[in-house]
GROMACS .gro file of C-alpha atoms in nm:
model
  469
    1MET     CA    1   0.000   0.000   0.000
    2HIS     CA    2   0.121   0.348  -0.082
    3ASP     CA    3   0.206   0.553   0.226
    4SER     CA    4   0.090   0.905   0.158
    5SER     CA    5   0.230   1.034   0.487
    6ARG     CA    6   0.589   0.963   0.392
    7THR     CA    7   0.792   1.285   0.368
    8ALA     CA    8   0.953   1.343   0.033
    9ARG     CA    9   1.328   1.391   0.041
   10PRO     CA   10   1.456   1.715  -0.102
   11THR     CA   11   1.637   1.669  -0.428
   12THR     CA   12   1.941   1.865  -0.532
   13PRO     CA   13   1.880   2.046  -0.859
   14HIS     CA   14   2.114   1.948  -1.139
   15PRO     CA   15   2.186   2.159  -1.442
   16ALA     CA   16   2.012   2.050  -1.756
   17PRO     CA   17   2.231   1.840  -1.986
   18GLY     CA   18   2.177   2.084  -2.269
   19ALA     CA   19   2.284   2.384  -2.059
   20LEU     CA   20   2.591   2.201  -1.929
   21GLY     CA   21   2.688   2.101  -2.282
   22ALA     CA   22   2.647   2.459  -2.400
   23ARG     CA   23   2.878   2.584  -2.122
   24VAL     CA   24   3.142   2.324  -2.207
   25ALA     CA   25   3.120   2.416  -2.575
   26THR     CA   26   3.159   2.786  -2.486
   27VAL     CA   27   3.475   2.712  -2.287
   28LEU     CA   28   3.622   2.497  -2.564
   29ARG     CA   29   3.545   2.751  -2.836
   30ALA     CA   30   3.663   3.054  -2.639
   31PRO     CA   31   4.030   3.047  -2.760
   32LEU     CA   32   3.912   3.034  -3.122
   33THR     CA   33   3.671   3.329  -3.110
   34ARG     CA   34   3.743   3.666  -3.263
   35ARG     CA   35   3.658   3.837  -2.937
   36ALA     CA   36   3.927   3.646  -2.745
   37TRP     CA   37   4.199   3.733  -2.996
   38ALA     CA   38   4.085   4.096  -3.010
   39GLU     CA   39   4.103   4.124  -2.631
   40ALA     CA   40   4.448   3.963  -2.628
   41ALA     CA   41   4.565   4.206  -2.897
   42TYR     CA   42   4.421   4.496  -2.695
   43CYS     CA   43   4.614   4.390  -2.384
   44LEU     CA   44   4.931   4.349  -2.590
   45LEU     CA   45   4.906   4.688  -2.762
   46ALA     CA   46   4.777   4.881  -2.462
   47PHE     CA   47   5.072   4.787  -2.240
   48PRO     CA   48   5.346   4.988  -2.417
   49LEU     CA   49   5.107   5.284  -2.446
   50SER     CA   50   5.019   5.268  -2.078
   51LEU     CA   51   5.383   5.214  -1.976
   52ALA     CA   52   5.526   5.501  -2.180
   53GLY     CA   53   5.239   5.738  -2.109
   54GLY     CA   54   5.225   5.655  -1.739
   55VAL     CA   55   5.599   5.695  -1.682
   56VAL     CA   56   5.620   6.024  -1.872
   57LEU     CA   57   5.312   6.158  -1.696
   58LEU     CA   58   5.445   6.058  -1.353
   59VAL     CA   59   5.775   6.236  -1.419
   60LEU     CA   60   5.603   6.551  -1.546
   61LEU     CA   61   5.358   6.554  -1.254
   62ALA     CA   62   5.637   6.523  -1.003
   63LEU     CA   63   5.836   6.794  -1.179
   64GLY     CA   64   5.539   7.027  -1.208
   65ALA     CA   65   5.433   6.977  -0.845
   66GLY     CA   66   5.789   7.033  -0.725
   67LEU     CA   67   5.828   7.353  -0.923
   68THR     CA   68   5.484   7.484  -0.825
   69VAL     CA   69   5.560   7.481  -0.451
   70SER     CA   70   5.877   7.685  -0.507
   71LEU     CA   71   5.878   8.060  -0.550
   72VAL     CA   72   6.119   8.068  -0.843
   73GLY     CA   73   5.964   7.798  -1.062
   74ALA     CA   74   5.594   7.842  -0.977
   75VAL     CA   75   5.500   7.970  -1.322
   76ILE     CA   76   5.699   7.696  -1.496
   77GLY     CA   77   5.541   7.438  -1.264
   78VAL     CA   78   5.191   7.557  -1.355
   79LEU     CA   79   5.276   7.535  -1.724
   80VAL     CA   80   5.409   7.183  -1.675
   81LEU     CA   81   5.088   7.080  -1.496
   82VAL     CA   82   4.880   7.227  -1.779
   83GLY     CA   83   5.092   7.029  -2.023
   84CYS     CA   84   5.028   6.716  -1.814
   85LEU     CA   85   4.653   6.766  -1.844
   86ARG     CA   86   4.679   6.810  -2.221
   87LEU     CA   87   4.900   6.501  -2.245
   88ALA     CA   88   4.655   6.300  -2.034
   89ARG     CA   89   4.367   6.405  -2.259
   90GLY     CA   90   4.567   6.299  -2.563
   91LEU     CA   91   4.655   5.963  -2.411
   92GLY     CA   92   4.291   5.919  -2.318
   93GLY     CA   93   4.192   5.980  -2.680
   94LEU     CA   94   4.442   5.716  -2.796
   95ASN     CA   95   4.304   5.464  -2.547
   96ARG     CA   96   3.947   5.539  -2.654
   97GLY     CA   97   4.045   5.485  -3.017
   98LEU     CA   98   4.222   5.157  -2.936
   99ALA     CA   99   3.924   5.033  -2.738
  100SER     CA  100   3.686   5.134  -3.016
  101GLY     CA  101   3.890   4.960  -3.286
  102LEU     CA  102   3.958   4.631  -3.106
  103LEU     CA  103   3.683   4.599  -2.845
  104GLY     CA  104   3.398   4.791  -3.005
  105GLU     CA  105   3.380   5.001  -2.686
  106ARG     CA  106   3.278   5.346  -2.809
  107VAL     CA  107   3.321   5.596  -2.529
  108PRO     CA  108   3.225   5.954  -2.625
  109ALA     CA  109   3.489   6.215  -2.565
  110PRO     CA  110   3.441   6.448  -2.269
  111VAL     CA  111   3.355   6.811  -2.322
  112PRO     CA  112   3.653   7.037  -2.400
  113PRO     CA  113   3.779   7.264  -2.123
  114ARG     CA  114   3.601   7.594  -2.094
  115PRO     CA  115   3.788   7.891  -2.241
  116GLY     CA  116   3.914   8.160  -2.012
  117SER     CA  117   3.973   8.529  -2.063
  118GLY     CA  118   4.330   8.648  -2.051
  119VAL     CA  119   4.647   8.451  -1.983
  120PHE     CA  120   4.576   8.381  -1.617
  121GLY     CA  121   4.213   8.305  -1.692
  122ARG     CA  122   4.310   8.044  -1.949
  123LEU     CA  123   4.564   7.889  -1.713
  124ASP     CA  124   4.306   7.877  -1.437
  125ALA     CA  125   4.050   7.717  -1.669
  126ARG     CA  126   4.306   7.455  -1.776
  127LEU     CA  127   4.400   7.372  -1.418
  128ARG     CA  128   4.031   7.335  -1.328
  129ASP     CA  129   3.973   7.094  -1.617
  130VAL     CA  130   3.792   6.809  -1.439
  131ALA     CA  131   3.796   6.585  -1.747
  132GLY     CA  132   4.172   6.638  -1.777
  133TRP     CA  133   4.234   6.532  -1.416
  134ARG     CA  134   4.011   6.228  -1.466
  135ALA     CA  135   4.225   6.139  -1.768
  136VAL     CA  136   4.534   6.174  -1.548
  137TRP     CA  137   4.384   5.926  -1.304
  138TYR     CA  138   4.310   5.687  -1.588
  139VAL     CA  139   4.666   5.697  -1.721
  140LEU     CA  140   4.807   5.635  -1.372
  141VAL     CA  141   4.565   5.352  -1.291
  142LYS     CA  142   4.623   5.204  -1.636
  143LEU     CA  143   4.986   5.130  -1.542
  144PRO     CA  144   4.906   4.833  -1.314
  145VAL     CA  145   4.608   4.734  -1.528
  146GLY     CA  146   4.832   4.726  -1.837
  147ALA     CA  147   5.085   4.513  -1.650
  148LEU     CA  148   4.806   4.271  -1.558
  149GLY     CA  149   4.705   4.267  -1.924
  150MET     CA  150   5.056   4.161  -2.027
  151TYR     CA  151   5.048   3.891  -1.761
  152ALA     CA  152   4.717   3.771  -1.909
  153VAL     CA  153   4.880   3.760  -2.255
  154LEU     CA  154   5.148   3.538  -2.100
  155PHE     CA  155   4.885   3.264  -2.068
  156TRP     CA  156   4.841   3.272  -2.446
  157VAL     CA  157   5.217   3.267  -2.512
  158THR     CA  158   5.303   2.984  -2.273
  159GLY     CA  159   5.002   2.785  -2.387
  160LEU     CA  160   5.102   2.807  -2.754
  161ILE     CA  161   5.467   2.727  -2.676
  162ASN     CA  162   5.377   2.416  -2.474
  163LEU     CA  163   5.118   2.302  -2.725
  164THR     CA  164   5.381   2.299  -3.001
  165ALA     CA  165   5.650   2.123  -2.794
  166PRO     CA  166   5.655   1.797  -3.000
  167LEU     CA  167   5.670   1.994  -3.324
  168ARG     CA  168   5.956   2.209  -3.201
  169TRP     CA  169   6.141   1.900  -3.081
  170GLY     CA  170   6.126   1.749  -3.429
  171VAL     CA  171   6.198   2.073  -3.620
  172PHE     CA  172   6.497   2.184  -3.416
  173GLY     CA  173   6.643   1.827  -3.388
  174GLN     CA  174   6.661   1.810  -3.011
  175GLN     CA  175   6.880   1.519  -2.898
  176GLU     CA  176   6.712   1.229  -2.717
  177ALA     CA  177   6.971   1.228  -2.437
  178PRO     CA  178   7.187   1.536  -2.435
  179ALA     CA  179   7.526   1.494  -2.272
  180ASP     CA  180   7.500   1.808  -2.066
  181GLY     CA  181   7.175   1.696  -1.905
  182GLY     CA  182   6.973   1.991  -2.045
  183GLY     CA  183   6.631   1.948  -2.207
  184MET     CA  184   6.339   2.138  -2.353
  185PRO     CA  185   6.172   2.368  -2.096
  186VAL     CA  186   5.798   2.342  -2.032
  187LEU     CA  187   5.677   2.689  -1.939
  188THR     CA  188   5.406   2.808  -1.699
  189PRO     CA  189   5.273   3.163  -1.646
  190VAL     CA  190   5.362   3.146  -1.275
  191PRO     CA  191   5.718   3.187  -1.143
  192VAL     CA  192   5.723   2.828  -1.013
  193GLY     CA  193   5.605   2.506  -1.169
  194GLY     CA  194   5.820   2.492  -1.484
  195PHE     CA  195   6.020   2.181  -1.572
  196GLU     CA  196   6.221   2.025  -1.853
  197VAL     CA  197   6.165   1.722  -2.075
  198HIS     CA  198   6.445   1.516  -2.221
  199SER     CA  199   6.272   1.304  -2.484
  200LEU     CA  200   6.016   1.326  -2.760
  201ALA     CA  201   5.772   1.128  -2.547
  202GLY     CA  202   5.824   1.375  -2.266
  203THR     CA  203   5.719   1.665  -2.488
  204PHE     CA  204   5.369   1.520  -2.506
  205VAL     CA  205   5.335   1.593  -2.134
  206ALA     CA  206   5.351   1.964  -2.223
  207VAL     CA  207   5.060   1.935  -2.469
  208PRO     CA  208   4.775   1.901  -2.213
  209LEU     CA  209   4.933   2.177  -2.005
  210GLY     CA  210   4.945   2.403  -2.308
  211LEU     CA  211   4.584   2.318  -2.395
  212ALA     CA  212   4.472   2.398  -2.040
  213LEU     CA  213   4.653   2.731  -2.051
  214LEU     CA  214   4.491   2.818  -2.385
  215LEU     CA  215   4.148   2.734  -2.248
  216LEU     CA  216   4.217   2.957  -1.947
  217ALA     CA  217   4.380   3.243  -2.143
  218PRO     CA  218   4.061   3.404  -2.288
  219TRP     CA  219   3.909   3.440  -1.943
  220THR     CA  220   4.218   3.602  -1.791
  221THR     CA  221   4.235   3.860  -2.069
  222ARG     CA  222   3.858   3.915  -2.047
  223LEU     CA  223   3.885   3.989  -1.675
  224VAL     CA  224   4.150   4.254  -1.740
  225VAL     CA  225   3.960   4.398  -2.037
  226GLU     CA  226   3.636   4.427  -1.840
  227THR     CA  227   3.824   4.618  -1.570
  228ASP     CA  228   3.965   4.848  -1.837
  229ARG     CA  229   3.618   4.897  -1.987
  230ARG     CA  230   3.490   5.023  -1.653
  231LEU     CA  231   3.784   5.259  -1.622
  232LEU     CA  232   3.723   5.389  -1.973
  233ARG     CA  233   3.357   5.462  -1.910
  234THR     CA  234   3.417   5.612  -1.566
  235LEU     CA  235   3.729   5.823  -1.624
  236LEU     CA  236   3.753   5.891  -1.998
  237GLY     CA  237   3.387   5.939  -2.084
  238PRO     CA  238   3.179   6.249  -2.022
  239ASN     CA  239   3.104   6.330  -1.663
  240ARG     CA  240   2.756   6.200  -1.582
  241LEU     CA  241   2.660   6.518  -1.402
  242ALA     CA  242   2.794   6.735  -1.684
  243ALA     CA  243   2.620   6.519  -1.943
  244ARG     CA  244   2.297   6.542  -1.746
  245VAL     CA  245   2.326   6.920  -1.719
  246ARG     CA  246   2.395   6.946  -2.092
  247ASP     CA  247   2.098   6.722  -2.169
  248LEU     CA  248   1.875   6.934  -1.944
  249GLU     CA  249   1.996   7.248  -2.118
  250GLU     CA  250   1.910   7.096  -2.457
  251THR     CA  251   1.568   6.977  -2.344
  252ARG     CA  252   1.497   7.315  -2.185
  253ALA     CA  253   1.584   7.484  -2.513
  254LEU     CA  254   1.357   7.238  -2.695
  255ALA     CA  255   1.075   7.306  -2.450
  256VAL     CA  256   1.115   7.681  -2.491
  257ASP     CA  257   1.122   7.650  -2.871
  258ASP     CA  258   0.816   7.425  -2.862
  259SER     CA  259   0.622   7.669  -2.644
  260VAL     CA  260   0.725   7.963  -2.866
  261ALA     CA  261   0.617   7.769  -3.176
  262LEU     CA  262   0.284   7.688  -3.008
  263LEU     CA  263   0.227   8.052  -2.917
  264ARG     CA  264   0.309   8.161  -3.273
  265ARG     CA  265   0.071   7.902  -3.414
  266VAL     CA  266  -0.205   8.017  -3.179
  267GLU     CA  267  -0.136   8.380  -3.269
  268ARG     CA  268  -0.137   8.299  -3.643
  269ASP     CA  269  -0.457   8.096  -3.620
  270LEU     CA  270  -0.628   8.370  -3.421
  271HIS     CA  271  -0.506   8.644  -3.656
  272ASP     CA  272  -0.586   8.462  -3.979
  273GLY     CA  273  -0.902   8.285  -3.863
  274ALA     CA  274  -1.116   8.387  -3.569
  275GLN     CA  275  -0.999   8.750  -3.568
  276VAL     CA  276  -1.095   8.796  -3.933
  277ARG     CA  277  -1.438   8.640  -3.867
  278LEU     CA  278  -1.502   8.861  -3.564
  279VAL     CA  279  -1.399   9.174  -3.756
  280ALA     CA  280  -1.645   9.074  -4.028
  281VAL     CA  281  -1.916   9.031  -3.762
  282ALA     CA  282  -1.843   9.378  -3.622
  283MET     CA  283  -1.853   9.534  -3.969
  284GLY     CA  284  -2.178   9.354  -4.049
  285LEU     CA  285  -2.337   9.480  -3.727
  286ASP     CA  286  -2.228   9.836  -3.808
  287MET     CA  287  -2.387   9.811  -4.150
  288ILE     CA  288  -2.709   9.673  -3.995
  289LYS     CA  289  -2.709   9.959  -3.751
  290GLU     CA  290  -2.678  10.209  -4.032
  291ARG     CA  291  -2.960  10.040  -4.225
  292LEU     CA  292  -3.198  10.039  -3.931
  293GLY     CA  293  -3.170  10.401  -3.831
  294ALA     CA  294  -2.962  10.717  -3.799
  295PRO     CA  295  -2.689  10.717  -3.535
  296ASP     CA  296  -2.848  11.015  -3.351
  297GLY     CA  297  -3.191  10.853  -3.334
  298GLY     CA  298  -3.343  11.079  -3.601
  299SER     CA  299  -3.567  10.962  -3.880
  300ARG     CA  300  -3.443  10.838  -4.217
  301ASP     CA  301  -3.586  10.968  -4.546
  302GLU     CA  302  -3.539  10.637  -4.734
  303PRO     CA  303  -3.717  10.316  -4.630
  304VAL     CA  304  -3.527  10.027  -4.467
  305ASP     CA  305  -3.424   9.752  -4.710
  306LEU     CA  306  -3.524   9.447  -4.508
  307ASP     CA  307  -3.381   9.200  -4.760
  308ARG     CA  308  -3.040   9.367  -4.735
  309VAL     CA  309  -3.064   9.369  -4.354
  310ARG     CA  310  -3.145   8.999  -4.356
  311GLN     CA  311  -2.840   8.931  -4.574
  312LEU     CA  312  -2.621   9.127  -4.336
  313VAL     CA  313  -2.764   8.942  -4.035
  314ASP     CA  314  -2.711   8.606  -4.206
  315GLY     CA  315  -2.352   8.701  -4.292
  316ALA     CA  316  -2.279   8.813  -3.934
  317HIS     CA  317  -2.434   8.494  -3.796
  318ARG     CA  318  -2.230   8.278  -4.034
  319ASN     CA  319  -1.906   8.457  -3.948
  320ALA     CA  320  -1.979   8.427  -3.574
  321THR     CA  321  -2.050   8.054  -3.612
  322GLU     CA  322  -1.729   7.998  -3.810
  323ALA     CA  323  -1.530   8.199  -3.553
  324LEU     CA  324  -1.666   7.979  -3.274
  325THR     CA  325  -1.574   7.666  -3.473
  326GLU     CA  326  -1.218   7.790  -3.533
  327LEU     CA  327  -1.178   7.882  -3.167
  328ARG     CA  328  -1.305   7.537  -3.068
  329ASP     CA  329  -1.058   7.369  -3.307
  330LEU     CA  330  -0.779   7.587  -3.174
  331ALA     CA  331  -0.861   7.487  -2.816
  332ARG     CA  332  -0.864   7.122  -2.918
  333GLY     CA  333  -0.518   7.164  -3.067
  334ILE     CA  334  -0.389   7.289  -2.732
  335HIS     CA  335  -0.561   7.025  -2.519
  336PRO     CA  336  -0.799   6.778  -2.684
  337PRO     CA  337  -1.123   6.746  -2.486
  338VAL     CA  338  -1.121   6.369  -2.545
  339LEU     CA  339  -0.836   6.349  -2.292
  340ASP     CA  340  -1.072   6.456  -2.015
  341ASP     CA  341  -1.177   6.091  -1.976
  342GLY     CA  342  -0.822   5.958  -1.991
  343LEU     CA  343  -0.570   5.845  -2.249
  344PRO     CA  344  -0.732   5.503  -2.330
  345ASP     CA  345  -1.066   5.663  -2.423
  346ALA     CA  346  -0.891   5.933  -2.625
  347LEU     CA  347  -0.692   5.674  -2.821
  348ALA     CA  348  -1.009   5.470  -2.875
  349THR     CA  349  -1.173   5.777  -3.032
  350LEU     CA  350  -0.862   5.837  -3.242
  351ALA     CA  351  -0.860   5.476  -3.362
  352ALA     CA  352  -1.231   5.484  -3.445
  353ARG     CA  353  -1.181   5.786  -3.674
  354SER     CA  354  -0.885   5.631  -3.859
  355THR     CA  355  -0.925   5.533  -4.224
  356VAL     CA  356  -0.685   5.242  -4.167
  357PRO     CA  357  -0.806   4.961  -3.936
  358VAL     CA  358  -0.647   4.998  -3.593
  359ASP     CA  359  -0.602   4.723  -3.333
  360LEU     CA  360  -0.580   4.910  -3.002
  361THR     CA  361  -0.461   4.760  -2.671
  362THR     CA  362  -0.426   4.975  -2.359
  363ASP     CA  363  -0.313   4.884  -2.010
  364VAL     CA  364  -0.269   5.202  -1.803
  365PRO     CA  365  -0.360   5.121  -1.441
  366ARG     CA  366  -0.230   5.454  -1.308
  367ARG     CA  367  -0.326   5.770  -1.491
  368PRO     CA  368  -0.027   5.985  -1.594
  369THR     CA  369  -0.017   6.360  -1.553
  370PRO     CA  370  -0.208   6.572  -1.810
  371ALA     CA  371   0.115   6.686  -1.979
  372ILE     CA  372   0.229   6.325  -2.035
  373GLU     CA  373  -0.116   6.225  -2.159
  374THR     CA  374  -0.117   6.514  -2.405
  375ILE     CA  375   0.227   6.424  -2.542
  376ALA     CA  376   0.133   6.056  -2.574
  377TYR     CA  377  -0.192   6.144  -2.752
  378PHE     CA  378  -0.026   6.379  -2.999
  379CYS     CA  379   0.249   6.122  -3.065
  380ALA     CA  380  -0.014   5.857  -3.142
  381ALA     CA  381  -0.208   6.098  -3.363
  382GLU     CA  382   0.104   6.206  -3.554
  383LEU     CA  383   0.227   5.848  -3.599
  384LEU     CA  384  -0.117   5.735  -3.718
  385THR     CA  385  -0.127   6.026  -3.962
  386ASN     CA  386   0.216   5.925  -4.096
  387VAL     CA  387   0.092   5.569  -4.146
  388ILE     CA  388  -0.216   5.687  -4.337
  389LYS     CA  389  -0.022   5.933  -4.557
  390HIS     CA  390   0.308   5.758  -4.628
  391SER     CA  391   0.316   5.387  -4.545
  392GLY     CA  392   0.041   5.231  -4.755
  393ALA     CA  393  -0.038   5.001  -4.463
  394SER     CA  394  -0.353   4.793  -4.433
  395GLN     CA  395  -0.336   4.738  -4.056
  396VAL     CA  396  -0.206   4.934  -3.756
  397VAL     CA  397  -0.145   4.798  -3.406
  398ILE     CA  398  -0.130   5.051  -3.121
  399THR     CA  399  -0.027   4.924  -2.778
  400VAL     CA  400  -0.005   5.137  -2.466
  401THR     CA  401   0.133   4.982  -2.148
  402GLN     CA  402   0.258   5.111  -1.818
  403SER     CA  403   0.541   4.921  -1.653
  404ALA     CA  404   0.566   4.868  -1.280
  405ALA     CA  405   0.775   5.100  -1.069
  406ASP     CA  406   1.061   4.850  -1.038
  407ASP     CA  407   1.077   4.793  -1.414
  408GLY     CA  408   1.135   5.151  -1.517
  409ALA     CA  409   1.404   5.403  -1.456
  410SER     CA  410   1.172   5.639  -1.273
  411ALA     CA  411   0.995   5.581  -0.948
  412GLY     CA  412   0.657   5.553  -1.118
  413GLY     CA  413   0.746   5.324  -1.405
  414VAL     CA  414   0.737   5.402  -1.777
  415LEU     CA  415   0.446   5.474  -2.011
  416ARG     CA  416   0.524   5.291  -2.336
  417LEU     CA  417   0.340   5.366  -2.662
  418SER     CA  418   0.405   5.130  -2.954
  419VAL     CA  419   0.268   5.187  -3.306
  420THR     CA  420   0.327   4.909  -3.562
  421ASP     CA  421   0.209   4.899  -3.923
  422ASP     CA  422   0.252   4.654  -4.212
  423GLY     CA  423   0.343   4.923  -4.464
  424ARG     CA  424   0.640   4.966  -4.695
  425GLY     CA  425   0.883   5.072  -4.420
  426GLY     CA  426   1.184   5.298  -4.463
  427ALA     CA  427   1.080   5.552  -4.199
  428ALA     CA  428   1.362   5.729  -4.020
  429VAL     CA  429   1.409   6.024  -3.788
  430GLY     CA  430   1.499   6.329  -3.994
  431ALA     CA  431   1.347   6.196  -4.317
  432GLY     CA  432   1.070   6.454  -4.324
  433SER     CA  433   0.807   6.229  -4.165
  434GLY     CA  434   0.749   6.436  -3.853
  435LEU     CA  435   0.953   6.197  -3.636
  436THR     CA  436   1.213   6.465  -3.563
  437GLY     CA  437   0.950   6.690  -3.405
  438LEU     CA  438   0.814   6.399  -3.201
  439THR     CA  439   1.165   6.313  -3.080
  440GLN     CA  440   1.217   6.670  -2.964
  441ARG     CA  441   0.877   6.678  -2.796
  442VAL     CA  442   0.932   6.360  -2.593
  443ARG     CA  443   1.284   6.469  -2.496
  444THR     CA  444   1.141   6.772  -2.315
  445VAL     CA  445   1.006   6.533  -2.049
  446ASP     CA  446   1.306   6.292  -2.051
  447GLY     CA  447   1.129   6.054  -2.287
  448SER     CA  448   1.269   5.861  -2.582
  449LEU     CA  449   1.158   5.755  -2.929
  450ARG     CA  450   1.291   5.451  -3.119
  451VAL     CA  451   1.220   5.363  -3.482
  452ASP     CA  452   1.259   5.017  -3.636
  453SER     CA  453   1.159   5.041  -4.001
  454PRO     CA  454   1.348   4.821  -4.250
  455GLU     CA  455   1.276   4.854  -4.620
  456GLY     CA  456   0.966   4.652  -4.698
  457GLY     CA  457   0.833   4.687  -4.344
  458PRO     CA  458   0.699   4.641  -4.092
  459THR     CA  459   0.753   4.968  -3.907
  460THR     CA  460   0.752   4.992  -3.530
  461VAL     CA  461   0.784   5.318  -3.339
  462VAL     CA  462   0.816   5.297  -2.961
  463VAL     CA  463   0.770   5.607  -2.745
  464GLU     CA  464   0.866   5.583  -2.377
  465LEU     CA  465   0.754   5.854  -2.138
  466PRO     CA  466   0.780   5.901  -1.762
  467PRO     CA  467   0.444   5.905  -1.582
  468HIS     CA  468   0.514   6.254  -1.447
  469ALA     CA  469   0.652   6.553  -1.636
   0.00000   0.00000   0.00000
């Protein structure tokens, strides 16, 4: 009988055979990959650059600091320190270029030092160059890192030498039993552990050691390279705070330009539309007033032409109605009334009016701020208009989701708008499709816009916005 009360023993999880085989294959293929050889070449080429640059910079820094603290050579010391900063920036540029060419690590250059006014102002600006001092730190720290990189390359060298031991024995005609007792050395990357072999059979002992070193070599160089990558991003790239300030300055300028353009559009629409209609209404009312009676209340000699008065009244009524319509349309352009019930309902109305079938999916559990809703609505309207005008699509899929707080960069998550069509594709930012204006608009609230539109389609545009402006 089966005992249901027996306690099941916990089992130790084992990795799946497929996953284990994939890991073994990755380890075995690592020495043959392009990435491994590129990282080894980077370590090999970066060492002389780091050695020469680090030594020269150390000497100049010591000389400049020593002269600066003295009364006689203070000016020369300052000039030497300024030269050190320029040298460090140059060495940083060389390291960025080497990392970009071999590792594919593209680190943008930091901002240039601010100009100063006058000789002392320029010297002061150079000495306060934060990016230059960060480059100095990189060159100094790169000295030990470069030495570690050369040590990592030693794994490759010793592995290849040991792996070819039988071939070298046969090519160079090593004697089976040399009279002096010497033999072929078997190398290791550590100071101890090396030994010699004295026969062809003994050289085959070096083969598995060489193979093991070659299997280990890519991971030693990768460890050094990853350390160098972090140093590159941290010390040679733009300062995060400075980059953030620059980005805020750009988005502020975009916001100001957008508001100025909106005010000009409102002014133009009022001047060319509603204002003209209202002036016509006022003129029509003046003419009606003249037709009905004298301005001073006296009697008129000629009878009132009622048909003409009716025409004037009809014209004034028509102009007033058209002015109200234009004012209503203008107000909708500033803030669509459909957004009063929320973004999902507004997008549903937008999709229902589209001439191309739209499959709409919305999942917005927390309502964003009105500014974010307005931007998201106008982005959807502009993208849908682009699809109708340019893509030749037969179907559009609009998806709006709101990620949880722990999934997004901001504390309240991310509002994500995705518009996909099955059109001809080829859309790109800056190609005259209105995507440039949308990109600038979403950047004003720290949003982003991505376009994936290969030739032949489909086209997918993803807009990500914070929930709060």
